[in-house]
């Protein structure tokens, strides 16, 4: 674990935190469970009295319980043993907050003689969607085997789209959403779902450019995140050193520089013609001690920016600077923030000059501000959501995006248990759709990048007779089955020409 090196410090902090709560006669939410379990274990007479009091116990969403919750329920049911739990092991997706699928899987063993009822009739999804979902979840070993049966009418096969790039994928989703809304479907009956928040970046840009309003669930919109705004401010200084607002945003990030000092510095720094001319003389008489040391680190970031030859290089200059150290020191989710910046760098790779890239970001900000001022009703907005936030919800049309290798399953899901939970997450995403389901992935990691991505292993497992396959070019036009017939020449390890492959990718079996 990345935190193993801090084990002794964490243990000491936990002990001090526990002592502080005791001194304050206070408990936190975890204590409400842990203390009750400790009471039941340490005082059998209390456990006996409570267990006798509750003759019938019903637990809903049992697949989302953690070990302490399950232990409490077991103890409360010890006398009468009249316990009914309802849950779907195939939707156990919250291990990151201590939930475990083992609770529901081990229930018949912990309560011998328990009867298991399988509720297999699905009242939401079209038969073709359920057939695909059944195919996916059947790959898991540890589960209660079930076969969902539809009650809804047929709606056609789910579509599997291989996009030339993440931008082409975003164009496809935005175009299709607009077409469905034009056909009479309410905007809030459409949703784009994704594994991680940074996977929505390209789509957010595309929807904004087309004036399509959206609700974002599962976190903050990509370009509203503080670290993305920090990076944008640094980039604006590279393009325009007279930007006072960007000086005022970035200077207080430096150790030893407060808001007052930042305001005085900004007045001097905005006289610069370009960042190459930055000089320590500009800050003389304003900064001393810690502030002067922080300024030297800040100046180094600006000098790196000045040398950046492209928008992507400029973002990577920020990523490799002391700003990354600042994130590591200040935020427990620094890894996620750095990943966001990595995605910003990849996205910036699609632009030849910094001015055009910043224009796109400004357009996005202006659109969001105007969208907020107009105050569109919820029914006028499509939905963007992480899959975890989408559990329990449904939409007429669902776009499951960025199903690329290394993204879904999550790159840190290496063990069999983790992979099975990722497959359950995929299953949850599929079963959010009522009638239309679109599965898409980019062939390339970025807009103009040639870093090969390829499909998720979960897509490679599919029986491709269950989906309708198509491709999207970089231009965003729907190619359907009319692919380019220009040969792609590849050489093997000996330098010999491999069997030619036509175009980008006909289907996943070409990989």
Coordinates of C-alpha atoms in Angstrom, one line a residue:
X1 CA 0.0 0.0 0.0
X2 CA 1.2 3.6 -0.7
X3 CA 0.4 4.4 2.9
X4 CA 2.5 1.6 4.4
X5 CA 5.5 3.9 5.0
X6 CA 3.2 6.1 7.2
X7 CA 1.9 3.2 9.3
X8 CA 3.4 4.3 12.6
X9 CA 2.3 7.9 12.1
X10 CA -1.3 6.8 11.2
X11 CA -1.4 4.5 14.2
X12 CA -0.3 7.4 16.5
X13 CA -2.8 9.8 14.9
X14 CA -5.6 7.2 15.3
X15 CA -4.8 6.8 19.0
X16 CA -4.7 10.6 19.6
X17 CA -8.0 11.0 17.7
X18 CA -9.6 8.3 19.9
X19 CA -8.3 10.1 23.0
X20 CA -9.6 13.4 21.8
X21 CA -13.1 12.0 21.2
X22 CA -13.1 10.5 24.7
X23 CA -12.0 13.8 26.3
X24 CA -14.8 15.6 24.4
X25 CA -17.4 12.9 25.2
X26 CA -18.1 12.7 21.4
X27 CA -18.4 9.9 18.8
X28 CA -18.2 9.9 15.0
X29 CA -20.4 7.9 12.6
X30 CA -18.1 4.9 12.6
X31 CA -18.3 4.8 16.4
X32 CA -22.1 4.5 16.2
X33 CA -21.5 1.1 14.6
X34 CA -18.3 0.0 16.3
X35 CA -19.5 0.9 19.8
X36 CA -22.8 -0.9 19.3
X37 CA -20.9 -4.0 18.1
X38 CA -18.6 -3.8 21.1
X39 CA -21.6 -3.5 23.4
X40 CA -23.2 -6.6 22.0
X41 CA -20.0 -8.6 22.2
X42 CA -18.9 -7.4 25.6
X43 CA -22.3 -7.5 27.3
X44 CA -24.2 -10.8 26.4
X45 CA -27.2 -9.8 28.6
X46 CA -27.7 -6.7 26.4
X47 CA -27.4 -8.7 23.2
X48 CA -29.9 -11.2 24.6
X49 CA -32.4 -8.5 25.5
X50 CA -32.2 -6.7 22.2
X51 CA -32.3 -9.9 20.2
X52 CA -35.4 -11.1 22.1
X53 CA -37.0 -7.7 21.5
X54 CA -36.7 -7.7 17.7
X55 CA -38.7 -10.7 16.6
X56 CA -38.4 -10.0 12.8
X57 CA -35.5 -8.2 11.1
X58 CA -35.5 -7.0 7.5
X59 CA -32.5 -5.5 5.8
X60 CA -32.6 -3.9 2.3
X61 CA -29.6 -3.4 0.0
X62 CA -27.8 -6.1 1.9
X63 CA -25.0 -6.3 -0.7
X64 CA -23.9 -2.8 0.4
X65 CA -23.3 -3.7 4.1
X66 CA -19.8 -3.8 5.7
X67 CA -18.6 -6.5 8.1
X68 CA -19.5 -4.6 11.2
X69 CA -23.0 -3.9 10.0
X70 CA -23.5 -7.6 9.1
X71 CA -22.1 -8.7 12.5
X72 CA -24.6 -6.4 14.3
X73 CA -27.5 -7.8 12.3
X74 CA -26.4 -11.3 13.0
X75 CA -26.3 -10.7 16.7
X76 CA -29.7 -9.0 16.8
X77 CA -31.2 -12.0 15.0
X78 CA -29.6 -14.6 17.3
X79 CA -32.7 -15.5 19.3
X80 CA -35.5 -15.7 16.8
X81 CA -33.5 -16.1 13.7
X82 CA -36.4 -14.5 11.7
X83 CA -34.2 -12.5 9.3
X84 CA -34.9 -11.5 5.8
X85 CA -32.2 -9.8 3.7
X86 CA -32.8 -8.4 0.2
X87 CA -30.0 -7.6 -2.1
X88 CA -28.3 -8.3 -5.4
X89 CA -24.8 -9.7 -5.1
X90 CA -24.2 -8.6 -8.8
X91 CA -24.5 -5.0 -7.7
X92 CA -22.0 -5.1 -4.8
X93 CA -19.7 -2.2 -6.0
X94 CA -18.8 -0.3 -2.8
X95 CA -15.7 -2.1 -1.4
X96 CA -13.9 1.3 -1.4
X97 CA -16.1 2.2 1.5
X98 CA -15.8 -1.2 3.3
X99 CA -18.8 -2.9 1.8
X100 CA -18.2 -6.6 1.1
X101 CA -20.0 -9.0 -1.2
X102 CA -19.1 -11.8 1.2
X103 CA -21.9 -10.8 3.6
X104 CA -24.6 -11.8 1.1
X105 CA -22.7 -14.7 -0.4
X106 CA -22.1 -16.3 3.1
X107 CA -25.6 -15.7 4.4
X108 CA -26.9 -19.2 3.7
X109 CA -23.8 -20.6 5.5
X110 CA -24.3 -18.4 8.5
X111 CA -28.0 -19.2 8.7
X112 CA -28.3 -22.9 7.9
X113 CA -31.7 -23.7 6.5
X114 CA -32.2 -20.2 5.0
X115 CA -34.3 -20.2 1.9
X116 CA -33.0 -18.3 -1.2
X117 CA -35.5 -16.6 -3.5
X118 CA -34.3 -15.4 -6.9
X119 CA -36.2 -12.4 -8.2
X120 CA -35.3 -12.7 -11.9
X121 CA -38.0 -10.7 -13.6
X122 CA -36.7 -7.3 -14.8
X123 CA -39.2 -4.6 -15.4
X124 CA -36.7 -2.0 -16.7
X125 CA -34.6 -3.1 -19.6
X126 CA -35.2 -4.3 -23.1
X127 CA -34.5 -8.1 -23.8
X128 CA -31.4 -7.3 -25.8
X129 CA -29.9 -5.3 -22.9
X130 CA -30.6 -8.0 -20.4
X131 CA -29.2 -10.7 -22.7
X132 CA -25.9 -8.7 -22.8
X133 CA -26.0 -8.1 -19.0
X134 CA -26.5 -11.8 -18.3
X135 CA -23.6 -12.6 -20.6
X136 CA -21.3 -10.2 -18.8
X137 CA -22.1 -11.2 -15.2
X138 CA -21.9 -14.9 -15.9
X139 CA -18.1 -14.5 -16.1
X140 CA -17.9 -14.0 -12.4
X141 CA -17.2 -17.1 -10.3
X142 CA -18.4 -16.0 -6.8
X143 CA -22.1 -15.2 -7.1
X144 CA -25.7 -16.5 -6.9
X145 CA -26.3 -17.5 -10.4
X146 CA -29.3 -15.7 -11.9
X147 CA -30.8 -15.1 -15.4
X148 CA -32.7 -11.8 -15.7
X149 CA -35.9 -12.2 -17.7
X150 CA -37.5 -9.2 -19.4
X151 CA -41.0 -7.9 -19.2
X152 CA -40.3 -4.9 -21.5
X153 CA -40.6 -5.1 -25.3
X154 CA -37.7 -5.5 -27.7
X155 CA -35.7 -2.3 -28.6
X156 CA -32.9 -3.6 -30.8
X157 CA -29.3 -4.6 -30.0
X158 CA -27.0 -2.4 -27.9
X159 CA -24.5 -0.6 -30.1
X160 CA -20.7 -1.0 -29.7
X161 CA -18.7 1.9 -31.1
X162 CA -15.0 2.0 -31.7
X163 CA -14.0 5.7 -32.0
X164 CA -10.8 6.9 -33.6
X165 CA -10.1 9.1 -30.6
X166 CA -11.7 10.3 -27.4
X167 CA -12.8 13.4 -29.2
X168 CA -14.5 11.4 -31.9
X169 CA -16.2 9.4 -29.1
X170 CA -17.5 12.7 -27.6
X171 CA -18.7 13.9 -31.0
X172 CA -20.7 10.6 -31.4
X173 CA -22.3 10.9 -28.0
X174 CA -23.2 14.5 -28.4
X175 CA -24.6 14.0 -31.9
X176 CA -26.7 11.0 -30.9
X177 CA -28.0 12.8 -27.8
X178 CA -29.1 15.7 -29.9
X179 CA -30.8 13.3 -32.4
X180 CA -32.7 11.5 -29.7
X181 CA -33.9 14.8 -28.1
X182 CA -35.0 16.0 -31.5
X183 CA -36.9 12.7 -31.8
X184 CA -39.0 13.6 -28.8
X185 CA -37.0 12.1 -25.9
X186 CA -36.6 14.4 -22.9
X187 CA -33.0 15.4 -22.3
X188 CA -33.0 14.1 -18.7
X189 CA -33.9 10.7 -19.9
X190 CA -30.4 10.4 -21.5
X191 CA -27.2 9.7 -19.5
X192 CA -23.5 9.2 -20.2
X193 CA -21.9 7.0 -17.6
X194 CA -18.1 6.6 -16.9
X195 CA -15.8 4.7 -14.6
X196 CA -13.8 7.8 -13.4
X197 CA -14.5 11.5 -13.3
X198 CA -11.7 12.5 -15.7
X199 CA -13.3 10.3 -18.4
X200 CA -15.9 12.9 -19.0
X201 CA -13.6 15.7 -20.0
X202 CA -13.9 15.5 -23.8
X203 CA -17.6 15.0 -23.6
X204 CA -18.1 18.0 -21.3
X205 CA -16.2 20.1 -23.9
X206 CA -18.3 18.8 -26.8
X207 CA -21.6 19.3 -25.1
X208 CA -20.6 22.9 -24.2
X209 CA -19.6 23.7 -27.8
X210 CA -23.0 22.5 -29.0
X211 CA -24.9 24.3 -26.3
X212 CA -26.3 21.1 -24.7
X213 CA -27.0 21.6 -21.0
X214 CA -26.0 18.8 -18.6
X215 CA -26.2 17.8 -15.0
X216 CA -23.0 16.4 -13.5
X217 CA -23.2 13.7 -10.8
X218 CA -20.4 12.0 -8.9
X219 CA -18.2 15.0 -8.3
X220 CA -17.4 18.4 -9.7
X221 CA -17.3 19.2 -13.4
X222 CA -13.8 18.8 -14.8
X223 CA -13.1 22.4 -15.5
X224 CA -14.5 23.6 -12.2
X225 CA -12.0 21.6 -10.2
X226 CA -9.5 23.8 -8.3
X227 CA -6.4 22.2 -9.7
X228 CA -7.6 22.4 -13.2
X229 CA -8.3 26.1 -12.7
X230 CA -4.9 26.5 -11.2
X231 CA -3.3 25.0 -14.3
X232 CA -5.4 27.1 -16.6
X233 CA -4.3 30.2 -14.7
X234 CA -0.6 29.3 -15.2
X235 CA -1.3 28.7 -18.9
X236 CA -2.9 32.1 -19.2
X237 CA 0.2 33.7 -17.7
X238 CA 2.2 32.0 -20.4
X239 CA 0.0 33.5 -23.1
X240 CA -0.6 36.9 -21.4
X241 CA 1.6 38.0 -18.5
X242 CA -0.6 41.0 -18.0
X243 CA -3.5 38.8 -16.7
X244 CA -3.8 40.1 -13.1
X245 CA -6.5 37.6 -12.2
X246 CA -4.2 34.7 -13.0
X247 CA -1.4 36.2 -11.0
X248 CA -3.7 36.6 -8.0
X249 CA -4.8 33.0 -8.3
X250 CA -1.4 31.4 -8.6
X251 CA 0.8 33.5 -6.3
X252 CA -1.0 32.5 -3.1
X253 CA -0.3 28.9 -3.9
X254 CA 3.3 29.6 -3.0
X255 CA 4.5 29.1 0.6
X256 CA 5.0 32.4 2.3
X257 CA 3.0 34.5 -0.1
X258 CA -0.4 35.7 1.2
X259 CA -3.2 37.6 -0.5
X260 CA -1.7 41.0 0.4
X261 CA 1.7 40.1 -0.9
X262 CA 0.2 38.5 -4.0
X263 CA -1.7 41.7 -4.8
X264 CA 1.5 43.8 -4.5
X265 CA 3.4 41.3 -6.6
X266 CA 0.7 41.2 -9.3
X267 CA 1.0 45.0 -9.8
X268 CA 4.7 44.6 -10.7
X269 CA 4.5 41.3 -12.6
X270 CA 1.8 42.4 -14.9
X271 CA 4.3 44.8 -16.5
X272 CA 6.2 41.8 -18.0
X273 CA 6.1 41.4 -21.8
X274 CA 6.8 37.7 -21.5
X275 CA 7.8 35.1 -18.9
X276 CA 11.3 34.8 -20.3
X277 CA 12.0 38.3 -18.8
X278 CA 11.1 37.4 -15.3
X279 CA 13.7 38.6 -12.8
X280 CA 14.1 38.6 -9.0
X281 CA 14.4 42.3 -9.0
X282 CA 10.6 42.5 -9.6
X283 CA 10.0 41.2 -6.1
X284 CA 12.6 43.1 -4.1
X285 CA 11.3 44.8 -1.1
X286 CA 8.1 42.7 -1.0
X287 CA 9.3 39.2 -0.1
X288 CA 11.7 38.0 2.6
X289 CA 12.5 34.7 4.3
X290 CA 10.0 31.9 3.5
X291 CA 8.2 34.1 0.9
X292 CA 11.5 34.7 -1.0
X293 CA 12.2 30.9 -1.0
X294 CA 8.7 30.2 -2.2
X295 CA 9.2 32.8 -5.0
X296 CA 12.2 31.0 -6.3
X297 CA 10.1 27.8 -6.7
X298 CA 7.3 29.8 -8.4
X299 CA 9.8 31.5 -10.7
X300 CA 11.0 28.1 -11.8
X301 CA 7.5 27.0 -12.8
X302 CA 7.2 30.2 -14.9
X303 CA 10.5 29.6 -16.6
X304 CA 9.5 26.0 -17.5
X305 CA 6.3 27.4 -18.9
X306 CA 8.2 29.9 -21.0
X307 CA 10.2 27.1 -22.6
X308 CA 7.2 25.0 -23.4
X309 CA 6.8 24.7 -27.2
X310 CA 3.2 23.4 -27.2
X311 CA 0.0 23.4 -25.0
X312 CA 0.7 19.8 -24.0
X313 CA 4.3 20.6 -23.0
X314 CA 3.1 23.6 -21.0
X315 CA 0.7 21.4 -19.0
X316 CA 3.4 18.8 -18.4
X317 CA 5.8 21.6 -17.3
X318 CA 3.2 22.3 -14.5
X319 CA 2.9 18.5 -13.8
X320 CA 6.7 18.2 -13.3
X321 CA 7.1 21.3 -11.2
X322 CA 6.8 21.9 -7.5
X323 CA 3.0 22.4 -8.0
X324 CA 2.8 18.6 -8.0
X325 CA 4.6 18.6 -4.6
X326 CA 2.1 21.2 -3.4
X327 CA -0.8 18.9 -4.3
X328 CA 0.9 16.0 -2.6
X329 CA 1.3 17.9 0.6
X330 CA -2.1 19.6 0.7
X331 CA -4.6 17.0 -0.5
X332 CA -5.3 13.4 0.4
X333 CA -6.6 12.8 -3.1
X334 CA -3.5 14.2 -4.8
X335 CA -3.1 11.1 -7.0
X336 CA -6.6 11.8 -8.5
X337 CA -5.7 15.5 -9.0
X338 CA -2.5 14.6 -10.7
X339 CA -4.4 12.1 -12.9
X340 CA -6.8 14.9 -13.9
X341 CA -3.8 17.1 -14.9
X342 CA -2.4 14.2 -16.9
X343 CA -5.7 14.0 -18.7
X344 CA -5.6 17.8 -19.3
X345 CA -2.2 17.3 -20.9
X346 CA -3.5 14.6 -23.2
X347 CA -6.4 16.8 -24.1
X348 CA -4.1 19.8 -24.8
X349 CA -2.1 17.6 -27.2
X350 CA -5.0 18.1 -29.7
X351 CA -4.1 21.8 -30.1
X352 CA -1.3 23.4 -32.0
X353 CA -1.0 26.6 -30.1
X354 CA -1.8 27.7 -26.6
X355 CA -4.1 30.5 -27.6
X356 CA -6.6 28.1 -29.3
X357 CA -6.5 25.8 -26.3
X358 CA -7.2 28.6 -23.9
X359 CA -10.0 29.9 -26.2
X360 CA -11.7 26.5 -25.8
X361 CA -11.4 26.6 -22.0
X362 CA -12.8 30.1 -22.0
X363 CA -15.7 29.1 -24.2
X364 CA -16.4 26.3 -21.7
X365 CA -16.4 28.7 -18.8
X366 CA -18.5 31.2 -20.6
X367 CA -21.0 28.5 -21.6
X368 CA -21.3 27.2 -18.0
X369 CA -21.8 30.8 -16.7
X370 CA -24.6 31.4 -19.3
X371 CA -26.1 28.0 -18.6
X372 CA -26.3 28.8 -14.9
X373 CA -27.8 32.2 -15.6
X374 CA -30.5 30.8 -17.9
X375 CA -31.3 28.2 -15.2
X376 CA -32.5 25.4 -17.4
X377 CA -35.0 23.0 -15.9
X378 CA -33.7 19.6 -15.1
X379 CA -35.8 18.0 -17.8
X380 CA -33.8 20.2 -20.3
X381 CA -30.4 18.7 -19.2
X382 CA -28.8 15.4 -20.1
X383 CA -27.0 13.6 -17.3
X384 CA -23.3 12.9 -16.9
X385 CA -22.5 10.6 -14.0
X386 CA -20.0 8.1 -12.6
X387 CA -21.3 4.6 -12.6
X388 CA -21.1 4.5 -8.8
X389 CA -23.5 7.5 -8.5
X390 CA -25.8 6.0 -11.1
X391 CA -26.7 2.8 -9.1
X392 CA -30.4 2.6 -8.5
X393 CA -31.2 5.0 -11.3
X394 CA -32.5 4.4 -14.9
X395 CA -32.6 6.2 -18.2
X396 CA -34.2 5.5 -21.5
X397 CA -30.9 5.8 -23.3
X398 CA -27.5 5.2 -21.7
X399 CA -24.0 5.9 -23.2
X400 CA -21.3 4.0 -21.4
X401 CA -18.1 5.8 -22.5
X402 CA -14.4 5.4 -22.3
X403 CA -14.5 1.6 -22.2
X404 CA -10.8 1.4 -22.9
X405 CA -8.1 -0.9 -21.7
X406 CA -6.4 0.6 -18.6
X407 CA -9.5 2.6 -17.8
X408 CA -12.2 -0.1 -17.2
X409 CA -11.5 -2.2 -15.3
X410 CA -9.5 0.3 -13.2
X411 CA -5.8 -0.1 -13.6
X412 CA -5.4 -0.9 -9.9
X413 CA -7.9 -3.8 -10.0
X414 CA -5.3 -6.6 -10.2
X415 CA -6.7 -9.4 -8.0
X416 CA -9.5 -11.7 -8.9
X417 CA -11.8 -10.1 -6.3
X418 CA -11.1 -6.6 -7.6
X419 CA -11.7 -7.7 -11.2
X420 CA -15.0 -9.4 -10.2
X421 CA -16.2 -6.2 -8.6
X422 CA -15.2 -4.2 -11.7
X423 CA -17.2 -6.6 -13.8
X424 CA -20.2 -6.1 -11.4
X425 CA -19.7 -2.3 -11.9
X426 CA -19.9 -2.9 -15.7
X427 CA -23.1 -4.9 -15.1
X428 CA -24.6 -2.1 -13.1
X429 CA -23.9 0.3 -15.8
X430 CA -25.5 -1.9 -18.5
X431 CA -28.7 -2.4 -16.5
X432 CA -29.3 1.4 -16.1
X433 CA -30.6 1.5 -19.7
X434 CA -34.2 0.9 -20.5
X435 CA -34.3 0.9 -24.3
X436 CA -31.1 2.3 -25.9
X437 CA -27.6 1.3 -24.9
X438 CA -24.4 2.5 -26.5
X439 CA -21.0 1.2 -25.5
X440 CA -18.0 3.1 -26.8
X441 CA -14.2 3.3 -26.5
X442 CA -11.4 5.4 -28.1
X443 CA -8.8 3.7 -30.1
X444 CA -6.3 6.4 -29.2
X445 CA -5.7 7.9 -25.8
X446 CA -5.9 11.5 -26.8
X447 CA -7.2 13.8 -29.5
X448 CA -4.2 13.7 -31.7
X449 CA -2.2 11.1 -29.8
X450 CA -1.1 7.9 -31.4
X451 CA -0.8 6.1 -28.1
X452 CA -2.9 2.9 -28.7
X453 CA -5.7 2.3 -26.2
X454 CA -7.9 -0.4 -27.5
X455 CA -11.0 -1.9 -25.9
X456 CA -11.6 -2.9 -22.3
X457 CA -11.1 -6.6 -21.5
X458 CA -14.8 -6.7 -20.6
X459 CA -15.6 -5.8 -24.2
X460 CA -13.3 -8.5 -25.5
X461 CA -15.2 -11.1 -23.4
X462 CA -18.5 -10.3 -25.1
X463 CA -20.4 -12.5 -27.5
X464 CA -20.3 -10.0 -30.4
X465 CA -23.5 -11.4 -31.8
X466 CA -25.3 -9.6 -29.0
X467 CA -24.2 -6.1 -30.2
X468 CA -24.3 -4.0 -33.3
X469 CA -20.8 -2.8 -34.1
X470 CA -19.7 0.4 -35.8
X471 CA -16.8 2.9 -35.9
X472 CA -16.3 6.6 -35.7
X473 CA -13.6 8.5 -37.7
X474 CA -11.6 11.3 -36.3
X475 CA -13.9 13.7 -38.1
X476 CA -16.8 12.5 -36.2
X477 CA -18.8 11.2 -39.1
X478 CA -20.7 7.9 -38.6
X479 CA -18.9 5.4 -40.8
X480 CA -21.1 2.4 -39.9
X481 CA -19.6 -0.4 -42.0
X482 CA -18.1 1.9 -44.7
X483 CA -14.6 1.8 -43.5
X484 CA -11.4 3.1 -45.2
X485 CA -9.8 0.5 -47.3
X486 CA -6.3 2.0 -47.2
X487 CA -3.8 -0.6 -46.0
X488 CA -2.1 -0.2 -42.6
X489 CA 1.5 -1.6 -43.0
X490 CA 2.9 -3.2 -39.9
X491 CA 6.3 -5.0 -39.4
X492 CA 7.0 -7.9 -37.1
X493 CA 10.0 -8.3 -34.9
X494 CA 12.1 -9.5 -37.8
X495 CA 11.1 -6.5 -40.0
X496 CA 8.9 -8.6 -42.2
X497 CA 5.5 -7.2 -43.3
X498 CA 2.6 -8.5 -41.2
X499 CA -0.7 -9.4 -42.8
X500 CA -2.3 -6.0 -43.6
X501 CA -5.2 -4.8 -41.6
X502 CA -7.8 -2.6 -43.2
X503 CA -8.4 0.8 -41.7
X504 CA -8.6 1.3 -38.0
X505 CA -10.5 -1.5 -36.5
X506 CA -13.4 -3.5 -37.9
X507 CA -14.1 -5.2 -34.6
X508 CA -12.4 -6.3 -31.4
X509 CA -11.4 -9.6 -32.9
X510 CA -8.9 -7.7 -35.1
X511 CA -6.8 -6.9 -32.0

